[in-house]
CSV table of N, CA, C and O in Angstrom, one decimal:
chain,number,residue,atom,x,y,z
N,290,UNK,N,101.3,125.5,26.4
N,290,UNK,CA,102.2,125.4,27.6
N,290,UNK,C,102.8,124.0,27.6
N,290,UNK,O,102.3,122.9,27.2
N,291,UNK,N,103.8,124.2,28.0
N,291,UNK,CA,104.9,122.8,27.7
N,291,UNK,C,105.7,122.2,29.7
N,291,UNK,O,106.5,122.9,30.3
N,292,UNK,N,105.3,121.1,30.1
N,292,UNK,CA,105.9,121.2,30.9
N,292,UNK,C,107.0,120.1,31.1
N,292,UNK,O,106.6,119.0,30.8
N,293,UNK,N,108.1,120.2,31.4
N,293,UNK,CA,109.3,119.4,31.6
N,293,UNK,C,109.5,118.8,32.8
N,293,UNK,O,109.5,119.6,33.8
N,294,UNK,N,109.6,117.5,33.1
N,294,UNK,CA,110.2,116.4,34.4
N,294,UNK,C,111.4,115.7,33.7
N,294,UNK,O,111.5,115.1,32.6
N,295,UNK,N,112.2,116.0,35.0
N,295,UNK,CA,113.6,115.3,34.9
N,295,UNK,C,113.4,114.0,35.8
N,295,UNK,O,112.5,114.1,36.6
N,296,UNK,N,113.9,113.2,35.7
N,296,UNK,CA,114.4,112.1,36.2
N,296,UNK,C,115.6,111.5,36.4
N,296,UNK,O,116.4,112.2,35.6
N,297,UNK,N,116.4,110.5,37.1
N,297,UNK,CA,117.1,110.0,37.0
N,297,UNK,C,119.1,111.1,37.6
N,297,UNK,O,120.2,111.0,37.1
N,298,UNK,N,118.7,111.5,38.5
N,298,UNK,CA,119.6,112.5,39.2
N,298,UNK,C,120.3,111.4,40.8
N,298,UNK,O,120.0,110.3,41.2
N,299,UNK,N,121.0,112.1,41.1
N,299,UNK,CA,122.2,111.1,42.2
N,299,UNK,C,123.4,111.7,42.3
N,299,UNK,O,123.8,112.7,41.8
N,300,UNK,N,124.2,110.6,43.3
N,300,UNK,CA,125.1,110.7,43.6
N,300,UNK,C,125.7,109.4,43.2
N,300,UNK,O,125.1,108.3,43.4
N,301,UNK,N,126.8,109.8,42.8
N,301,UNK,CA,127.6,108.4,41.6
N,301,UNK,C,129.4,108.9,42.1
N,301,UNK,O,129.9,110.0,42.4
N,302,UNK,N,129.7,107.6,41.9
N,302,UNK,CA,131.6,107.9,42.4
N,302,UNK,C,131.8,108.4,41.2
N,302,UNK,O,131.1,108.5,40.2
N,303,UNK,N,133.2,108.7,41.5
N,303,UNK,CA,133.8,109.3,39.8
N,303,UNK,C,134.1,108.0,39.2
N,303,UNK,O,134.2,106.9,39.8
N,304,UNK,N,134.4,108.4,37.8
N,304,UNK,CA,133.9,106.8,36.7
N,304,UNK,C,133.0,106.0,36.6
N,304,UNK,O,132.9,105.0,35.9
N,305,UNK,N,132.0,106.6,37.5
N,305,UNK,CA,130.6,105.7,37.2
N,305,UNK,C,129.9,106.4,36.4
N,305,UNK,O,130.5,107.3,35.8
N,306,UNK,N,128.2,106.2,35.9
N,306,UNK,CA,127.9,106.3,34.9
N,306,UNK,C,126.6,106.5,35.5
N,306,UNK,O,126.2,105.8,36.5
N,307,UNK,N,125.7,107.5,35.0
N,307,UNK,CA,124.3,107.9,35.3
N,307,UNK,C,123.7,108.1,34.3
N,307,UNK,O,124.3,108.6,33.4
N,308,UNK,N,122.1,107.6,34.1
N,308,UNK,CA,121.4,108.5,33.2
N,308,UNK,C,120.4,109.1,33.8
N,308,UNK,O,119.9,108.7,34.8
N,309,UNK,N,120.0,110.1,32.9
N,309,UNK,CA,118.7,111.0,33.1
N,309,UNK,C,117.9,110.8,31.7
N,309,UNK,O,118.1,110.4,30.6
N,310,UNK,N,116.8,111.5,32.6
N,310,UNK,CA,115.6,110.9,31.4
N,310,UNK,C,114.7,112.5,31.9
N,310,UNK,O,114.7,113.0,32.9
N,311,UNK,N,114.0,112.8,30.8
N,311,UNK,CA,112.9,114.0,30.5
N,311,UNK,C,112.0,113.7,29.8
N,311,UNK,O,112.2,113.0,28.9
N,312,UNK,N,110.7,114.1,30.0
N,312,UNK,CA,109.3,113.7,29.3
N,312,UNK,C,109.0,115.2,29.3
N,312,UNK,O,109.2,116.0,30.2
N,313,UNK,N,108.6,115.3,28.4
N,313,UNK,CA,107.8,117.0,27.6
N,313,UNK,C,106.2,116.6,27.4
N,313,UNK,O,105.7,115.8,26.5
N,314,UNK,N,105.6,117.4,28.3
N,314,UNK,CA,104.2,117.4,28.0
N,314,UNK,C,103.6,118.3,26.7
N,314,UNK,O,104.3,119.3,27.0
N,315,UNK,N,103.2,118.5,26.0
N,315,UNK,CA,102.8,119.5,25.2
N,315,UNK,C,103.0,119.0,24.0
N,315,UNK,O,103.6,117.9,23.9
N,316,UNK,N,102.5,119.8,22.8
N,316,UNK,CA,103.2,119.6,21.3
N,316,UNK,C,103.6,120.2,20.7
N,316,UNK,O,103.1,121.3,21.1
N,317,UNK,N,104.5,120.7,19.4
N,317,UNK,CA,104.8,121.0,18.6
N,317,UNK,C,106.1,121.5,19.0
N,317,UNK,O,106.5,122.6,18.9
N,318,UNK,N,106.7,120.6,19.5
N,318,UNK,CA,108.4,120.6,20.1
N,318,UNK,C,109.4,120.7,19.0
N,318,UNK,O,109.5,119.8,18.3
N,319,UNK,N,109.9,121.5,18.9
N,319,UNK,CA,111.0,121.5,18.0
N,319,UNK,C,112.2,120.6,18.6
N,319,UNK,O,112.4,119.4,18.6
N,320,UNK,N,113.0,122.0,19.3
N,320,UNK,CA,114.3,121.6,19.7
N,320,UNK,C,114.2,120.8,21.0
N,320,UNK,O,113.3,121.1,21.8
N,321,UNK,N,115.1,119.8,21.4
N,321,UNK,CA,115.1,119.4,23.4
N,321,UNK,C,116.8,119.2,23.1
N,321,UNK,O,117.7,119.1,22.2
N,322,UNK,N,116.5,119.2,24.5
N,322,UNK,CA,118.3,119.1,24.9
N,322,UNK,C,118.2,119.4,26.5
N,322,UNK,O,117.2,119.7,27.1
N,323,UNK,N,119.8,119.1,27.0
N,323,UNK,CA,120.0,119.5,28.6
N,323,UNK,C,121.3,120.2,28.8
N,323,UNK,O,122.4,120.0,28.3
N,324,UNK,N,120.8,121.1,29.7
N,324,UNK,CA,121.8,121.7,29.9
N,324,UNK,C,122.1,121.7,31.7
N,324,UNK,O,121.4,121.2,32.5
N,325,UNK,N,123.5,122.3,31.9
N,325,UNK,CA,123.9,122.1,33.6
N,325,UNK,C,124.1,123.2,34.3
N,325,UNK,O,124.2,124.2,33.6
N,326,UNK,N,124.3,123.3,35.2
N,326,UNK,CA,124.7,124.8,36.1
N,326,UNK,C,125.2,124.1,37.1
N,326,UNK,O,124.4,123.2,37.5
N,327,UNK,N,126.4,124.3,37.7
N,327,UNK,CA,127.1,124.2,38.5
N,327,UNK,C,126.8,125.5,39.8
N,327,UNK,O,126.3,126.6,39.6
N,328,UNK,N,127.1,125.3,40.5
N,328,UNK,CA,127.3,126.6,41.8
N,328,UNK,C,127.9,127.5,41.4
N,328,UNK,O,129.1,127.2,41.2
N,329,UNK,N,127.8,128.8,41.1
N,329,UNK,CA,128.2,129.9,40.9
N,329,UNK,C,129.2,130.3,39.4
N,329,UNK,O,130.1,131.0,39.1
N,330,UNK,N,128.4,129.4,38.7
N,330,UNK,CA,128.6,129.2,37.6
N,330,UNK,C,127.7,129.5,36.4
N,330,UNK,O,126.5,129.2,36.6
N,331,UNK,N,128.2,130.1,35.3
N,331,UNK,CA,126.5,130.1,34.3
N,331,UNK,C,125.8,128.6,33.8
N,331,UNK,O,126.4,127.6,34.2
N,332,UNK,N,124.8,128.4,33.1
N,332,UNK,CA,124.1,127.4,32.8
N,332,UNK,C,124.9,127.4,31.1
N,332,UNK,O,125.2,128.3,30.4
N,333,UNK,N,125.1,125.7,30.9
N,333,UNK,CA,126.3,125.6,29.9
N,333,UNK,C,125.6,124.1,29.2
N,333,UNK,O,125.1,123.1,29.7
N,334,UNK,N,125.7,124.3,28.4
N,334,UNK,CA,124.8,123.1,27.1
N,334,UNK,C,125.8,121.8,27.4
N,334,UNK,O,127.1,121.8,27.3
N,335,UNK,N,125.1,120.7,27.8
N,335,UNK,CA,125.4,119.6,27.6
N,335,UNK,C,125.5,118.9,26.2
N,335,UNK,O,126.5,118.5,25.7
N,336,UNK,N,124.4,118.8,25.6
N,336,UNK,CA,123.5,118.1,24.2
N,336,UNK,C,122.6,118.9,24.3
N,336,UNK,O,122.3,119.4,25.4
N,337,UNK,N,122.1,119.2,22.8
N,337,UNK,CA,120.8,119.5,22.4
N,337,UNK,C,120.6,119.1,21.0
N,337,UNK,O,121.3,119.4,20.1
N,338,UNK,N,119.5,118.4,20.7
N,338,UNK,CA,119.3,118.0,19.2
N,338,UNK,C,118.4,119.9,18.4
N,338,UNK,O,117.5,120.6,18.6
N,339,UNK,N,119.2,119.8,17.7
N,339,UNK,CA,118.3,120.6,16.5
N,339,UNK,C,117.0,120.9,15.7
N,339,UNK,O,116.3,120.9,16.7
N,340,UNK,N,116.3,121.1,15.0
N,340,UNK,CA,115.0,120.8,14.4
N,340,UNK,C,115.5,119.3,13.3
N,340,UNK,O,114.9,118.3,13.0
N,341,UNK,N,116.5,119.5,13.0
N,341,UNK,CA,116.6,118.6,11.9
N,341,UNK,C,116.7,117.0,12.5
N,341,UNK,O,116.3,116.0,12.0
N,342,UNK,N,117.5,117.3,14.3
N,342,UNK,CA,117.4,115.6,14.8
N,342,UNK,C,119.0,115.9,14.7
N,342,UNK,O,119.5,115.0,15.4
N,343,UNK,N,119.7,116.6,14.4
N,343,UNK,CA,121.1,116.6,14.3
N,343,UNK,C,121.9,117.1,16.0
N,343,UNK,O,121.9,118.2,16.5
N,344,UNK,N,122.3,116.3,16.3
N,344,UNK,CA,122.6,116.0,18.5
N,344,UNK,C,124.1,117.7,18.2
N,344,UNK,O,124.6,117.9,17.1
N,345,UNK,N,124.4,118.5,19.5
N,345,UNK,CA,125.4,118.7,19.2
N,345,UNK,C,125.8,119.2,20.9
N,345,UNK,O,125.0,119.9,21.6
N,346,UNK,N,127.0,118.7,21.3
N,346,UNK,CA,127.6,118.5,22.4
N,346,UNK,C,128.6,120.1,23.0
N,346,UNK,O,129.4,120.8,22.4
N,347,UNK,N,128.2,120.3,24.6
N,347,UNK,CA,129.0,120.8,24.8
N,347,UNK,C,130.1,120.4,24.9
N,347,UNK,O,130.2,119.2,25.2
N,348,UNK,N,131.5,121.2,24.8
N,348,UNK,CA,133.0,120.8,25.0
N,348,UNK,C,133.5,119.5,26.0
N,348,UNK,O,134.2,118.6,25.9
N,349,UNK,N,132.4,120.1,27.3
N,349,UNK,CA,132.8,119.0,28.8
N,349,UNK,C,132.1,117.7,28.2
N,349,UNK,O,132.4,116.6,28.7
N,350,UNK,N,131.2,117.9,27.2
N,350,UNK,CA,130.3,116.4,27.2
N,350,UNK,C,131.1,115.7,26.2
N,350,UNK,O,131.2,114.6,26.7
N,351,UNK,N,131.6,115.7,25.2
N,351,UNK,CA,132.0,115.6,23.9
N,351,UNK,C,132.6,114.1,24.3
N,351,UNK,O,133.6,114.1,25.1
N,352,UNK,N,132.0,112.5,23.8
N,352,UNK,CA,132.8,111.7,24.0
N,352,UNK,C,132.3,110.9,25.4
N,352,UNK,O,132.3,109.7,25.3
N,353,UNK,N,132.0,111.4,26.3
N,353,UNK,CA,131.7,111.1,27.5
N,353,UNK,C,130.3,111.1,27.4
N,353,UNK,O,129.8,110.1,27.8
N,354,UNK,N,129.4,112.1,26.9
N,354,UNK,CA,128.0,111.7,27.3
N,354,UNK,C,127.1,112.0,26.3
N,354,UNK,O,127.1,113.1,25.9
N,355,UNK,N,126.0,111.0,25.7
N,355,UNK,CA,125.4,111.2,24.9
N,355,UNK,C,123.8,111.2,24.9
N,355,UNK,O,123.1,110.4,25.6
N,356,UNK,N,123.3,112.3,24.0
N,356,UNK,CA,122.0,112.5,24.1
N,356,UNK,C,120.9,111.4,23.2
N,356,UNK,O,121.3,110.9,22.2
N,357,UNK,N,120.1,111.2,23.4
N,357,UNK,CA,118.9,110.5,22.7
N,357,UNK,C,117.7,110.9,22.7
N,357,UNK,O,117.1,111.2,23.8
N,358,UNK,N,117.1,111.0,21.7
N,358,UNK,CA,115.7,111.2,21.8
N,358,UNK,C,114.5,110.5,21.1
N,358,UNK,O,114.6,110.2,19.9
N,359,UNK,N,113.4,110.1,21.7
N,359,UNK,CA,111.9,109.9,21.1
N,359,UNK,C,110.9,110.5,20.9
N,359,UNK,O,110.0,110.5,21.7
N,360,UNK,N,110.8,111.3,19.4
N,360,UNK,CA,110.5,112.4,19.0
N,360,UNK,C,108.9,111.8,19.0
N,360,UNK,O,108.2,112.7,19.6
N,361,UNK,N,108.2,111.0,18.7
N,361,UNK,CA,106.8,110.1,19.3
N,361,UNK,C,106.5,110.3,20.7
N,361,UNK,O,105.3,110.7,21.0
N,362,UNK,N,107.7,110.0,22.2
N,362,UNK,CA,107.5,110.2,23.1
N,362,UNK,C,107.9,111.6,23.8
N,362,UNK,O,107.7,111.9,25.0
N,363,UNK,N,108.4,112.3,22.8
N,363,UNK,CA,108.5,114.0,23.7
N,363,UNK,C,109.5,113.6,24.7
N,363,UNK,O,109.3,114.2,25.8
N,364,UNK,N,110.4,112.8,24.7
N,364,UNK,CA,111.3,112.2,25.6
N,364,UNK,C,112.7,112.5,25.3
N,364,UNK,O,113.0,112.4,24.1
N,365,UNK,N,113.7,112.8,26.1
N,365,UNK,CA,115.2,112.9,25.7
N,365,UNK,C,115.9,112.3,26.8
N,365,UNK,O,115.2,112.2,27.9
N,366,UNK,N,117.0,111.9,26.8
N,366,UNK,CA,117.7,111.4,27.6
N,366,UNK,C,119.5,111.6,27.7
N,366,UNK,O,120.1,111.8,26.7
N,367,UNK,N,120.3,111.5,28.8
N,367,UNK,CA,121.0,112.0,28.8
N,367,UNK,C,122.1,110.7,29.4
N,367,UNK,O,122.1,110.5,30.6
N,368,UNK,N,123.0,109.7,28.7
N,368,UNK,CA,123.9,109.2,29.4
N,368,UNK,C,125.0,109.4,29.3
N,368,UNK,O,125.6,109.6,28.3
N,369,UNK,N,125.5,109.5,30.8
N,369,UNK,CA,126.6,110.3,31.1
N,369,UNK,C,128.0,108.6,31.7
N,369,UNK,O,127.8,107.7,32.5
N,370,UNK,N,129.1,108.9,31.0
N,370,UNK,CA,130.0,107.7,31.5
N,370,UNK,C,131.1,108.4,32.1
N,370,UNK,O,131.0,109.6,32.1
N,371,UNK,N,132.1,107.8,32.7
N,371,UNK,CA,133.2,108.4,33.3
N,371,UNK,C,133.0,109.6,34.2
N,371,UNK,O,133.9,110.4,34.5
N,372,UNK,N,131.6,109.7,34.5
N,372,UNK,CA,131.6,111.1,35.1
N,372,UNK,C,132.9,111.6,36.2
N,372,UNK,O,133.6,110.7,36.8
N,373,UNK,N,133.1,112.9,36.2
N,373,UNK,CA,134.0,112.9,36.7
N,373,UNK,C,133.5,114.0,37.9
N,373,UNK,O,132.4,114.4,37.8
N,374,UNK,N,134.2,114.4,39.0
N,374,UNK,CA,133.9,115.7,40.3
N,374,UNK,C,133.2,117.1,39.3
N,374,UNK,O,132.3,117.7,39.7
N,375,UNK,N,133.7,117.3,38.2
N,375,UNK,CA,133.6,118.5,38.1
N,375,UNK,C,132.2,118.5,37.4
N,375,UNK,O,131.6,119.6,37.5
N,376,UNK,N,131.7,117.7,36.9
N,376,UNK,CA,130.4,116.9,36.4
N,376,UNK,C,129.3,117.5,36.9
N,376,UNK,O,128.3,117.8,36.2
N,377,UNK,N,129.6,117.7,39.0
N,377,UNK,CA,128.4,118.0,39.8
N,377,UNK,C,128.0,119.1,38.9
N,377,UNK,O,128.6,120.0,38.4
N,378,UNK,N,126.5,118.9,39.0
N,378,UNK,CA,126.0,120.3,38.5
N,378,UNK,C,124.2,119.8,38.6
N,378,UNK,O,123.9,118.7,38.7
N,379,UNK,N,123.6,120.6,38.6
N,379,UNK,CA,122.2,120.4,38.1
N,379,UNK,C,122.0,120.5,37.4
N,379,UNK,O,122.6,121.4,36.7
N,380,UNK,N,121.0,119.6,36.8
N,380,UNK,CA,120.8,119.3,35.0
N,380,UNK,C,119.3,119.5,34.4
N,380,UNK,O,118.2,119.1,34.8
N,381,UNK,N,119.7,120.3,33.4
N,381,UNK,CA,118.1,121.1,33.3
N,381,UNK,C,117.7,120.7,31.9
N,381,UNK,O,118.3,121.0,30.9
N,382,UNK,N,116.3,120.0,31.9
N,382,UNK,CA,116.0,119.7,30.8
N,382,UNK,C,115.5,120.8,30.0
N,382,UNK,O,115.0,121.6,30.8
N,383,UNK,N,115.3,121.4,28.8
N,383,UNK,CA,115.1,122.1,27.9
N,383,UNK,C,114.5,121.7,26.6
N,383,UNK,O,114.8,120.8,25.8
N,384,UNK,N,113.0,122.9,26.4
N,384,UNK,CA,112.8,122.2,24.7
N,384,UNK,C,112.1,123.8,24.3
N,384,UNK,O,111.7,124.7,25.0
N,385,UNK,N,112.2,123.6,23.0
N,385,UNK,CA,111.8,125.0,22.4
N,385,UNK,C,110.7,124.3,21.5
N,385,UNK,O,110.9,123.3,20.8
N,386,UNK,N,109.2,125.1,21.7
N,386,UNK,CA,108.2,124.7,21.0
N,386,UNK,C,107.7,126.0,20.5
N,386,UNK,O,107.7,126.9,21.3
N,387,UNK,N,107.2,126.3,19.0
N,387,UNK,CA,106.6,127.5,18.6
N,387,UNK,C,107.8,127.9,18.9
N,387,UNK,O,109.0,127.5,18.8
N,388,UNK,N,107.1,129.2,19.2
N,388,UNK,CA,108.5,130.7,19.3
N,388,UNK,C,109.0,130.6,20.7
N,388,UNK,O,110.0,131.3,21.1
N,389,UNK,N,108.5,129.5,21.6
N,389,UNK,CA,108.9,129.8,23.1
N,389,UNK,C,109.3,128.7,23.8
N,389,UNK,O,108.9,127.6,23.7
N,390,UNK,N,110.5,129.2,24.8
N,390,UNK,CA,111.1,128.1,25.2
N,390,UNK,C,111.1,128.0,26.6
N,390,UNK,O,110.8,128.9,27.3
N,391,UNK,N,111.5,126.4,27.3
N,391,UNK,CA,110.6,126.1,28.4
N,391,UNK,C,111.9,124.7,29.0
N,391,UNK,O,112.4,123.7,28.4
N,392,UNK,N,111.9,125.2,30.4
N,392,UNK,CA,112.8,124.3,31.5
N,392,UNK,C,112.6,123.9,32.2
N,392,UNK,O,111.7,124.4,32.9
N,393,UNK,N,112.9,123.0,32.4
N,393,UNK,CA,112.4,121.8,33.7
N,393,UNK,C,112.8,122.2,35.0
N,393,UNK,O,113.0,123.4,34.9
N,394,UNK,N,112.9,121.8,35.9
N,394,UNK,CA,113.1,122.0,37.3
N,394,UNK,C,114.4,121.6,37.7
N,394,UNK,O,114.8,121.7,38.9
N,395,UNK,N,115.3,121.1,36.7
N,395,UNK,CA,116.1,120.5,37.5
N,395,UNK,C,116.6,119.4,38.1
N,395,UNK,O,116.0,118.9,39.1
N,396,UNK,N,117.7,118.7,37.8
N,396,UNK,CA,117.6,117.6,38.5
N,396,UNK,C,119.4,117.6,39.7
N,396,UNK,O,120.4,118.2,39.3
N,397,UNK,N,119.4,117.2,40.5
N,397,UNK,CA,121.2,117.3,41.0
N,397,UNK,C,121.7,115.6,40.9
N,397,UNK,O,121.2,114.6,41.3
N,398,UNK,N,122.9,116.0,40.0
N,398,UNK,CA,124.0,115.0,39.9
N,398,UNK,C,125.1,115.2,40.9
N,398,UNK,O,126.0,115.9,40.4
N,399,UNK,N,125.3,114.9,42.1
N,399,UNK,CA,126.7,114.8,42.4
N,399,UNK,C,127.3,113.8,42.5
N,399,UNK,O,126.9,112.8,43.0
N,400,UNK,N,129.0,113.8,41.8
N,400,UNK,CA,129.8,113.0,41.5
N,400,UNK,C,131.0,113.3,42.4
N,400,UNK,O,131.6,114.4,42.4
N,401,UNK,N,131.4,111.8,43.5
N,401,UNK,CA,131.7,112.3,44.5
N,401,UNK,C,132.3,110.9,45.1
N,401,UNK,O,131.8,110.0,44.4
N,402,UNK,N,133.2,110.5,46.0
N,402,UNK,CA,133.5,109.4,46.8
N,402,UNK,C,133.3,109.7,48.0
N,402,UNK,O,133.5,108.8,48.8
């Protein structure tokens, strides 16, 4: 059993810059990454690193926000620059260990004046 805590969620003006942070309890983690869901929207990949360690971005993130990870600390992190309004969303950390895969609770970013 694997459990996921997000950190680092808010409200930030547009063009500011936020990070979030995730800690994965458990072992034998393959993949982490985060993904977002907006309100009435489906849940849509931010970053997620691969088995190999290879990062790969959704479209909205590409350039603006980049993933990191400490494969020692079962940790990923997510910084986000220029965020912009459409940004808001809740951000869900994610990791696939063995055959099964396992989500955090959630964190809310709103991006806002």
């Amino acid at each position: 059993q694997v459990q996921l805590v997000e950190s680092g969620g808010g409200l930030v003006q547009p063009g500011g810059s936020l990070r979030l942070s995730c800690a994965a309890s458990g072992s034998e983690i393959s993949t982490m990454g985060w993904f977002r869901q907006a309100p009435g929207r489906q849940r849509d990949l931010v970053g997620i690193f691969n088995i190999r360690g290879t990062p790969t971005y959704g479209d909205s993130a590409k350039g603006r926000f980049t993933i990191s990870r400490d494969n020692a600390k079962n940790t990923i992190d997510l910084q986000m620059s220029n965020l912009k309004p459409e940004d808001t969303a809740v951000y869900y950390c994610y990791c696939r260990a063995n055959i099964y895969q396992y989500w955090g609770r959630g964190t809310q970013v709103t991006v806002s004046s």
